[in-house]
Amino acid sequence: MRLLIYIAFPVCFLSDSSCSSGEKSVHREQGGQETGYYQERHRPQFHFSPESQWMNDPNGLVFIEGVYHLFYQHFPDSNIWGPMHWGHAISTDLVHWEHKPVGLYPDEHGYIYSGSAVYDSDNTSGLGTSDNPPVVAIFTYHDPSGEKAGKIDFQNQGIAFSLDNGETWKKYSGNPVLKNPGTRDFRDPRVIWHEPSDKWIMVLAAGDHVSFYSSTDLIRWSFESDFGSRLGAHGGVWECPDLFKLELPGVEKWVLLVSINPGGFNGGSATQYFIGEFTGKYFMADSPITRWLDYGMDNYAGVTWSNTGSRRIFIGWMSNWLYANKVPTTIWRSAMTLPRELNLVKTINGLELASMPVPEIYQIRNEEFSIGHFLVESTFDLSNQSNTRFSAFELSFLIKNASSFKVRISNSIGDSLVVGYHGFKLGDNRFYIDRRGSGETDFAPEFAGIHFSPRRSLEKDIHVQIFFDVSSVEFFADHGQTVMTDIFFPDAILDKIEIIAAENLEIADLKLYGINSIWD
């Protein structure tokens, strides 16, 4: 098998939560440790995280005039979930991010829950002009008073618009634009322009299924259809749908993403998807098989950017509702996955989604050294191969007749995280991540564990990429046919790297790359 492994171990760059102005100052964490900007313990170095306080679902992803806008569920007054706002950040390369002021605040209608944003280029809404079309955000109003009173219609859909490319926002005076029809869970609108029917389409979560609505102006909405009550996983509530078209030569398909909590493949929160046809009124899945976008524990509520042409770029919230409010960070809480490109691939199970990191990430890696052809007889310690302390590294090698392998990351105090593969010779064909001994795990009973994923490809060669940040691992196998994402919290930086073989592994062209902090 051929493996390509990217592993990133950032040096302990740490941060200051009070730097909302971007000024790099210093603060003291618990215990009196002095730290600098984006240098707290466990702070990710090449993944997006908020400067301070709580973050969850990505929202309102839109690309306008060369700028990627990332809005997100945010509570600026606490590091645990609370009254939801839309936080805001922008990027020109999907790698380096600039923090912006809060985009949307709660109002008399309620909290600002998840949603999407579109560039209304033809000014169909009338909220801008032909010379200055608006960007329109579509979101869920969550009324906590109505929920507390036992009502079921406490979630409704509202809109806001921007005439300065997403810098500032004004809420529509006629909100809500889509009132609750009598469904307790009625949220997370994803809006797209459907060219064949010449109208806007909204898909939103409605309990155990999704509902489709249409509009010609983003203001007046008509019900079209429901989908999913008898298909897919139903271990929890459906949330955060997305709908988009992908193409292969001679093939055009629609893809519907739906997050679910709980009920994921390895427990808790996860994202499933359906491939099929969409008429503008009905979505029809090609297969009843439940498919998962990511088999790890920590990729949830992910959606894609609008207005990016044929390129479909995804980002997810890197956590799980089983323990999201309990993870051992204080100044900030949670991060996003790497941005990923989604594409269709043909497999023995029909068409499936492949997910790979955007190539822009390679601009922040540095080649350290390479090693020629060699043999791993049992354990190969990469830590002894260079005097450089790696912030990230890449391996590429060829393995023949191997039934299994492990990449183990550890430190001198005994913390370790393992990414590996159990092959056919072991009566298996699964990848796995084992974080049971990875450091702090006792903050929630569901956190420590070993998580498995079936291998989706039958090719003899296995292409793998692994990215390790300070507190996360993202694993991509077979060019993204199998993906796993897990977070972890070591008590000290993991700086020992080993490849472990159950039998001899023949390896060629091993390369290591450093990954720089995006916050320097």
JSON list of N, CA and C in Angstrom, two decimals, residues 1 4 89-90 94 111 130 170 181 207 277 328 354 365 375 384 388 501:
[
{"chain": "A", "resi": 1, "resn": "MET", "atom": "N", "xyz": [0.84, -1.18, 0.00]},
{"chain": "A", "resi": 1, "resn": "MET", "atom": "CA", "xyz": [0.00, 0.00, 0.00]},
{"chain": "A", "resi": 1, "resn": "MET", "atom": "C", "xyz": [0.87, 1.24, 0.00]},
{"chain": "A", "resi": 4, "resn": "LEU", "atom": "N", "xyz": [0.50, 8.38, 2.25]},
{"chain": "A", "resi": 4, "resn": "LEU", "atom": "CA", "xyz": [1.00, 9.73, 2.40]},
{"chain": "A", "resi": 4, "resn": "LEU", "atom": "C", "xyz": [0.43, 10.25, 3.70]},
{"chain": "A", "resi": 89, "resn": "ALA", "atom": "N", "xyz": [-15.58, 36.34, 10.90]},
{"chain": "A", "resi": 89, "resn": "ALA", "atom": "CA", "xyz": [-14.18, 36.43, 10.52]},
{"chain": "A", "resi": 89, "resn": "ALA", "atom": "C", "xyz": [-14.09, 36.37, 9.00]},
{"chain": "A", "resi": 90, "resn": "ILE", "atom": "N", "xyz": [-13.00, 36.90, 8.44]},
{"chain": "A", "resi": 90, "resn": "ILE", "atom": "CA", "xyz": [-12.83, 36.89, 6.99]},
{"chain": "A", "resi": 90, "resn": "ILE", "atom": "C", "xyz": [-11.44, 36.38, 6.62]},
{"chain": "A", "resi": 94, "resn": "LEU", "atom": "N", "xyz": [-8.51, 31.19, 2.92]},
{"chain": "A", "resi": 94, "resn": "LEU", "atom": "CA", "xyz": [-9.05, 30.06, 3.69]},
{"chain": "A", "resi": 94, "resn": "LEU", "atom": "C", "xyz": [-8.08, 29.55, 4.75]},
{"chain": "A", "resi": 111, "resn": "TYR", "atom": "N", "xyz": [-32.83, 34.64, 20.06]},
{"chain": "A", "resi": 111, "resn": "TYR", "atom": "CA", "xyz": [-31.43, 34.40, 19.74]},
{"chain": "A", "resi": 111, "resn": "TYR", "atom": "C", "xyz": [-31.27, 34.22, 18.22]},
{"chain": "A", "resi": 130, "resn": "SER", "atom": "N", "xyz": [-29.68, 47.63, -8.22]},
{"chain": "A", "resi": 130, "resn": "SER", "atom": "CA", "xyz": [-29.02, 46.90, -9.30]},
{"chain": "A", "resi": 130, "resn": "SER", "atom": "C", "xyz": [-27.53, 47.20, -9.32]},
{"chain": "A", "resi": 170, "resn": "LYS", "atom": "N", "xyz": [-28.24, 44.93, 8.50]},
{"chain": "A", "resi": 170, "resn": "LYS", "atom": "CA", "xyz": [-29.50, 45.50, 8.95]},
{"chain": "A", "resi": 170, "resn": "LYS", "atom": "C", "xyz": [-30.57, 44.41, 8.86]},
{"chain": "A", "resi": 181, "resn": "PRO", "atom": "N", "xyz": [-44.70, 26.45, 11.30]},
{"chain": "A", "resi": 181, "resn": "PRO", "atom": "CA", "xyz": [-46.00, 25.84, 10.97]},
{"chain": "A", "resi": 181, "resn": "PRO", "atom": "C", "xyz": [-46.54, 24.95, 12.07]},
{"chain": "A", "resi": 207, "resn": "GLY", "atom": "N", "xyz": [-37.18, 18.59, 12.76]},
{"chain": "A", "resi": 207, "resn": "GLY", "atom": "CA", "xyz": [-37.32, 17.44, 13.65]},
{"chain": "A", "resi": 207, "resn": "GLY", "atom": "C", "xyz": [-36.59, 16.23, 13.12]},
{"chain": "A", "resi": 277, "resn": "GLU", "atom": "N", "xyz": [-31.35, 13.29, -6.78]},
{"chain": "A", "resi": 277, "resn": "GLU", "atom": "CA", "xyz": [-31.88, 14.27, -7.74]},
{"chain": "A", "resi": 277, "resn": "GLU", "atom": "C", "xyz": [-32.72, 15.30, -6.98]},
{"chain": "A", "resi": 328, "resn": "PRO", "atom": "N", "xyz": [-11.41, 21.00, 28.26]},
{"chain": "A", "resi": 328, "resn": "PRO", "atom": "CA", "xyz": [-10.56, 21.76, 29.19]},
{"chain": "A", "resi": 328, "resn": "PRO", "atom": "C", "xyz": [-9.85, 22.96, 28.57]},
{"chain": "A", "resi": 354, "resn": "ALA", "atom": "N", "xyz": [-16.07, 12.50, -1.51]},
{"chain": "A", "resi": 354, "resn": "ALA", "atom": "CA", "xyz": [-14.70, 12.54, -1.03]},
{"chain": "A", "resi": 354, "resn": "ALA", "atom": "C", "xyz": [-14.44, 13.92, -0.46]},
{"chain": "A", "resi": 365, "resn": "ARG", "atom": "N", "xyz": [3.25, 25.31, 4.97]},
{"chain": "A", "resi": 365, "resn": "ARG", "atom": "CA", "xyz": [4.13, 24.22, 5.38]},
{"chain": "A", "resi": 365, "resn": "ARG", "atom": "C", "xyz": [5.55, 24.49, 4.89]},
{"chain": "A", "resi": 375, "resn": "LEU", "atom": "N", "xyz": [13.31, 0.09, 5.62]},
{"chain": "A", "resi": 375, "resn": "LEU", "atom": "CA", "xyz": [12.40, -0.94, 6.11]},
{"chain": "A", "resi": 375, "resn": "LEU", "atom": "C", "xyz": [12.09, -0.71, 7.58]},
{"chain": "A", "resi": 384, "resn": "ASN", "atom": "N", "xyz": [14.02, 10.70, 16.13]},
{"chain": "A", "resi": 384, "resn": "ASN", "atom": "CA", "xyz": [15.47, 10.68, 16.11]},
{"chain": "A", "resi": 384, "resn": "ASN", "atom": "C", "xyz": [16.05, 11.04, 14.75]},
{"chain": "A", "resi": 388, "resn": "THR", "atom": "N", "xyz": [15.71, 19.07, 14.33]},
{"chain": "A", "resi": 388, "resn": "THR", "atom": "CA", "xyz": [14.67, 20.09, 14.30]},
{"chain": "A", "resi": 388, "resn": "THR", "atom": "C", "xyz": [13.44, 19.62, 15.08]},
{"chain": "A", "resi": 501, "resn": "ALA", "atom": "N", "xyz": [4.83, -1.29, 13.10]},
{"chain": "A", "resi": 501, "resn": "ALA", "atom": "CA", "xyz": [4.37, -2.30, 12.15]},
{"chain": "A", "resi": 501, "resn": "ALA", "atom": "C", "xyz": [4.21, -3.64, 12.82]}
]
